[in-house]
Amino acid sequence: TESEVVVIGSWASMYTSRVRIALAEKSIGYEFIEEDLSNRSPLLLKHNPIYKKIPVMIHKGKPICESLIIVQYIHETWKEGYPLLPSDPYLKSQAAFWADYIDKHIYSGAKKFLLAKGEEKQKGVEEFLGYLKVLESELGEKPYFNGESFGFVDMALICFYSHIIAFGKIGNFSVEKDTPKLFAWATQCMKRESVSKALADPNKVYESLIAHTS
Ligand SMILES: N[C@@H](CCC(=O)N[C@@H](CSO)C(=O)NCC(=O)O)C(=O)O
């Protein structure tokens, strides 16, 4: 693979979608390699020997791992075009805080109820909705987490949207009813081609989740 930019990822991986959104916002072309995590490729093992996870971005032969770090690398490497992070250090710190909050709570929170039954499941769903409500109150009346324009935190969360819809099917909650502000925000983000082209179909995500959690 001699393309200048290569992404090793998967259609079902929200973290991979994050990188695809960032590259699209910067109009950077790349080669995409679909990884089979049940049978990892030598390329993945070579370029992410520590975590053996996707996504990995390979730029001029050198690997960058961890989706938020990849987005920051893209921001710093391709300086022209759409800004992926605020230039102000304080605003950048707040964006990093909320992206970190998302990565600490959203997927791990969902896993609590995806595999649970009955009382445990209900408790897990309430806890998960609690994390979404914290994000909802952080969003407040702003159109985007970063304020007036789509930015780093928006990218960090919207990549989960198809999964959150699928989680709602399993956990019997509705984003539209339970977190209406997030629903309105996501609907707005989905109008961006960079987002709509990167996210998996929620039904496909749902099918793969129940296949893996039944
Ligand atoms: N913090 C990392 C998480 C990547 C990840 O978990 N990727 C998953 C696929 S997406 O659900 C993965 O590679 N899982 C394989 C494994 O956990 O072994 C990031 O932001 O890039």
Short mmCIF file of C-alpha atoms and ligand atoms in Angstrom, two decimals:
data_model
loop_
_atom_site.label_atom_id
_atom_site.label_comp_id
_atom_site.label_asym_id
_atom_site.label_seq_id
_atom_site.Cartn_x
_atom_site.Cartn_y
_atom_site.Cartn_z
CA THR A 1 0.00 0.00 0.00
CA GLU A 2 1.85 2.99 -1.24
CA SER A 3 -1.01 5.50 -0.77
CA GLU A 4 0.14 8.53 1.22
CA VAL A 5 -2.73 8.05 3.66
CA VAL A 6 -4.10 4.64 4.60
CA VAL A 7 -6.80 3.94 7.21
CA ILE A 8 -7.15 0.47 8.71
CA GLY A 9 -10.65 0.27 10.17
CA SER A 10 -14.10 -1.24 9.94
CA TRP A 11 -17.58 -0.23 8.76
CA ALA A 12 -18.93 -1.11 12.24
CA SER A 13 -16.34 0.84 14.23
CA MET A 14 -17.47 4.20 15.58
CA TYR A 15 -13.85 5.15 16.33
CA THR A 16 -13.00 4.52 12.68
CA SER A 17 -15.91 6.76 11.62
CA ARG A 18 -14.35 9.56 13.70
CA VAL A 19 -11.17 9.44 11.58
CA ARG A 20 -13.14 9.20 8.33
CA ILE A 21 -15.15 12.31 9.30
CA ALA A 22 -11.94 14.24 10.09
CA LEU A 23 -10.29 13.25 6.79
CA ALA A 24 -13.45 14.17 4.87
CA GLU A 25 -13.68 17.56 6.62
CA LYS A 26 -10.11 18.20 5.42
CA SER A 27 -10.86 16.78 1.93
CA ILE A 28 -7.98 14.32 2.32
CA GLY A 29 -8.15 11.25 0.09
CA TYR A 30 -7.07 7.93 1.56
CA GLU A 31 -7.01 4.19 1.01
CA PHE A 32 -9.39 2.31 3.34
CA ILE A 33 -8.57 -1.21 4.48
CA GLU A 34 -11.43 -3.14 6.11
CA GLU A 35 -10.00 -5.11 9.04
CA ASP A 36 -11.39 -8.42 10.29
CA LEU A 37 -10.86 -8.24 14.05
CA SER A 38 -11.53 -11.96 14.39
CA ASN A 39 -8.50 -12.59 12.18
CA ARG A 40 -6.17 -9.61 12.46
CA SER A 41 -4.07 -8.69 9.42
CA PRO A 42 -0.27 -8.55 9.59
CA LEU A 43 -0.59 -4.87 8.61
CA LEU A 44 -2.62 -4.09 11.76
CA LEU A 45 -0.34 -6.14 14.00
CA LYS A 46 2.69 -4.39 12.51
CA HIS A 47 1.28 -0.87 12.89
CA ASN A 48 -0.54 -1.21 16.23
CA PRO A 49 1.36 -3.90 18.14
CA ILE A 50 0.47 -2.39 21.52
CA TYR A 51 -3.37 -2.39 21.37
CA LYS A 52 -3.95 -4.29 18.10
CA LYS A 53 -7.06 -2.09 17.70
CA ILE A 54 -8.59 -0.10 14.85
CA PRO A 55 -8.46 2.61 13.62
CA VAL A 56 -4.87 3.04 12.63
CA MET A 57 -3.90 5.76 10.16
CA ILE A 58 -0.69 5.24 8.21
CA HIS A 59 0.74 8.48 6.82
CA LYS A 60 3.79 8.18 4.54
CA GLY A 61 4.41 4.73 6.01
CA LYS A 62 4.25 5.84 9.66
CA PRO A 63 1.34 4.68 11.91
CA ILE A 64 -0.77 6.87 14.20
CA CYS A 65 -3.03 4.99 16.65
CA GLU A 66 -6.02 6.05 18.84
CA SER A 67 -8.81 7.89 17.04
CA LEU A 68 -8.67 11.17 19.00
CA ILE A 69 -4.89 11.31 18.58
CA ILE A 70 -5.33 10.65 14.84
CA VAL A 71 -7.82 13.55 14.58
CA GLN A 72 -5.37 15.86 16.40
CA TYR A 73 -2.56 14.68 14.08
CA ILE A 74 -4.73 15.46 11.03
CA HIS A 75 -5.51 18.92 12.48
CA GLU A 76 -1.80 19.67 12.95
CA THR A 77 -0.54 18.10 9.72
CA TRP A 78 -3.03 19.53 7.20
CA LYS A 79 -3.30 23.06 8.56
CA GLU A 80 -5.38 24.50 5.73
CA GLY A 81 -9.06 23.69 5.30
CA TYR A 82 -11.66 23.11 7.98
CA PRO A 83 -10.26 23.47 11.57
CA LEU A 84 -10.80 20.28 13.58
CA LEU A 85 -9.70 21.83 16.91
CA PRO A 86 -9.97 25.35 18.37
CA SER A 87 -6.72 27.35 18.18
CA ASP A 88 -7.29 28.87 21.63
CA PRO A 89 -5.52 26.65 24.21
CA TYR A 90 -8.32 26.94 26.75
CA LEU A 91 -11.06 26.05 24.23
CA LYS A 92 -8.84 23.21 23.01
CA SER A 93 -8.53 21.93 26.59
CA GLN A 94 -12.33 21.95 27.01
CA ALA A 95 -12.81 20.12 23.71
CA ALA A 96 -10.27 17.50 24.82
CA PHE A 97 -12.07 17.18 28.20
CA TRP A 98 -15.45 16.41 26.62
CA ALA A 99 -14.01 14.07 23.99
CA ASP A 100 -12.31 12.22 26.84
CA TYR A 101 -15.62 12.13 28.78
CA ILE A 102 -17.29 10.58 25.74
CA ASP A 103 -14.59 7.92 25.40
CA LYS A 104 -14.70 7.13 29.13
CA HIS A 105 -18.48 6.66 29.33
CA ILE A 106 -20.36 6.05 26.10
CA TYR A 107 -19.21 2.66 24.90
CA SER A 108 -18.32 1.30 28.35
CA GLY A 109 -21.68 2.57 29.62
CA ALA A 110 -23.56 0.81 26.85
CA LYS A 111 -21.71 -2.46 27.44
CA LYS A 112 -23.17 -2.47 30.96
CA PHE A 113 -26.68 -3.08 29.63
CA LEU A 114 -25.96 -4.71 26.26
CA LEU A 115 -25.10 -7.95 28.01
CA ALA A 116 -27.37 -7.52 31.05
CA LYS A 117 -30.85 -8.84 31.74
CA GLY A 118 -33.85 -7.63 33.74
CA GLU A 119 -33.06 -5.37 36.72
CA GLU A 120 -29.35 -5.11 35.83
CA LYS A 121 -30.23 -4.12 32.28
CA GLN A 122 -32.65 -1.42 33.41
CA LYS A 123 -30.06 -0.01 35.81
CA GLY A 124 -27.48 -0.01 33.00
CA VAL A 125 -29.84 1.82 30.66
CA GLU A 126 -30.56 4.50 33.30
CA GLU A 127 -26.82 4.97 33.89
CA PHE A 128 -26.16 5.22 30.15
CA LEU A 129 -28.95 7.76 29.66
CA GLY A 130 -27.39 9.70 32.55
CA TYR A 131 -24.16 10.09 30.57
CA LEU A 132 -26.11 11.25 27.51
CA LYS A 133 -27.99 13.76 29.67
CA VAL A 134 -24.69 15.18 30.99
CA LEU A 135 -23.65 15.70 27.38
CA GLU A 136 -27.05 17.19 26.60
CA SER A 137 -26.68 19.75 29.37
CA GLU A 138 -23.13 20.54 28.19
CA LEU A 139 -24.56 21.18 24.72
CA GLY A 140 -27.25 23.42 26.26
CA GLU A 141 -28.65 25.91 23.74
CA LYS A 142 -25.57 25.81 21.48
CA PRO A 143 -25.99 24.39 17.95
CA TYR A 144 -22.72 22.46 18.36
CA PHE A 145 -20.61 21.41 21.34
CA ASN A 146 -17.90 23.78 20.16
CA GLY A 147 -20.40 26.62 19.86
CA GLU A 148 -21.41 27.93 16.44
CA SER A 149 -19.63 25.38 14.25
CA PHE A 150 -19.12 21.63 13.98
CA GLY A 151 -15.90 20.68 15.80
CA PHE A 152 -13.83 18.17 17.73
CA VAL A 153 -16.40 17.19 20.38
CA ASP A 154 -19.14 16.96 17.75
CA MET A 155 -16.90 14.60 15.77
CA ALA A 156 -16.11 12.62 18.92
CA LEU A 157 -19.79 12.00 19.70
CA ILE A 158 -21.56 11.87 16.34
CA CYS A 159 -19.44 8.84 15.38
CA PHE A 160 -21.46 6.93 18.01
CA TYR A 161 -24.86 7.98 16.70
CA SER A 162 -25.73 4.85 14.74
CA HIS A 163 -24.62 2.81 17.74
CA ILE A 164 -26.67 4.93 20.16
CA ILE A 165 -29.76 4.34 18.00
CA ALA A 166 -29.00 0.61 18.01
CA PHE A 167 -28.38 0.73 21.80
CA GLY A 168 -31.84 2.33 22.11
CA LYS A 169 -33.43 -0.60 20.29
CA ILE A 170 -31.77 -3.01 22.72
CA GLY A 171 -32.23 -0.87 25.85
CA ASN A 172 -35.76 0.29 24.95
CA PHE A 173 -35.05 4.00 24.90
CA SER A 174 -35.47 6.57 22.16
CA VAL A 175 -32.90 9.30 21.53
CA GLU A 176 -35.67 11.50 20.16
CA LYS A 177 -37.83 11.15 23.28
CA ASP A 178 -35.22 10.70 26.01
CA THR A 179 -32.55 13.13 24.81
CA PRO A 180 -34.38 15.48 22.43
CA LYS A 181 -31.57 18.08 22.35
CA LEU A 182 -29.03 15.44 21.34
CA PHE A 183 -31.49 14.19 18.73
CA ALA A 184 -31.80 17.70 17.24
CA TRP A 185 -28.01 18.15 17.35
CA ALA A 186 -27.38 14.76 15.67
CA THR A 187 -29.97 15.50 12.99
CA GLN A 188 -28.08 18.71 12.26
CA CYS A 189 -24.69 16.91 12.16
CA MET A 190 -26.06 14.23 9.84
CA LYS A 191 -26.68 16.91 7.21
CA ARG A 192 -22.88 17.10 6.74
CA GLU A 193 -21.70 14.77 4.01
CA SER A 194 -18.54 14.00 6.02
CA VAL A 195 -20.81 12.53 8.72
CA SER A 196 -23.56 10.87 6.70
CA LYS A 197 -20.98 9.08 4.51
CA ALA A 198 -18.95 7.85 7.50
CA LEU A 199 -21.64 6.43 9.78
CA ALA A 200 -22.83 2.84 9.52
CA ASP A 201 -26.51 2.11 9.01
CA PRO A 202 -28.08 1.83 12.50
CA ASN A 203 -29.94 -1.34 11.49
CA LYS A 204 -26.70 -3.01 10.39
CA VAL A 205 -25.13 -1.98 13.72
CA TYR A 206 -28.16 -3.37 15.56
CA GLU A 207 -27.94 -6.69 13.67
CA SER A 208 -24.22 -7.02 14.46
CA LEU A 209 -24.75 -6.12 18.13
CA ILE A 210 -27.47 -8.71 18.71
CA ALA A 211 -25.48 -11.28 16.74
CA HIS A 212 -22.52 -10.70 19.08
CA THR A 213 -24.44 -10.31 22.33
CA SER A 214 -27.03 -13.08 22.07
N1 LIG B 1 -9.52 4.21 22.15
C1 LIG B 1 -9.48 3.58 20.86
C2 LIG B 1 -10.58 2.54 20.81
C3 LIG B 1 -10.53 1.74 19.52
C4 LIG B 1 -11.35 0.47 19.62
O1 LIG B 1 -11.78 0.04 20.69
N2 LIG B 1 -11.57 -0.16 18.45
C5 LIG B 1 -12.31 -1.42 18.43
C6 LIG B 1 -13.21 -1.48 17.22
S1 LIG B 1 -14.43 -0.26 17.33
O2 LIG B 1 -15.38 -0.79 18.45
C7 LIG B 1 -11.30 -2.55 18.36
O3 LIG B 1 -10.32 -2.46 17.63
N3 LIG B 1 -11.58 -3.62 19.13
C8 LIG B 1 -10.72 -4.76 19.08
C9 LIG B 1 -10.33 -5.14 20.49
O4 LIG B 1 -10.90 -4.51 21.43
O5 LIG B 1 -9.50 -6.02 20.66
C10 LIG B 1 -9.67 4.64 19.77
O6 LIG B 1 -10.27 5.68 20.08
O7 LIG B 1 -9.19 4.44 18.64
#
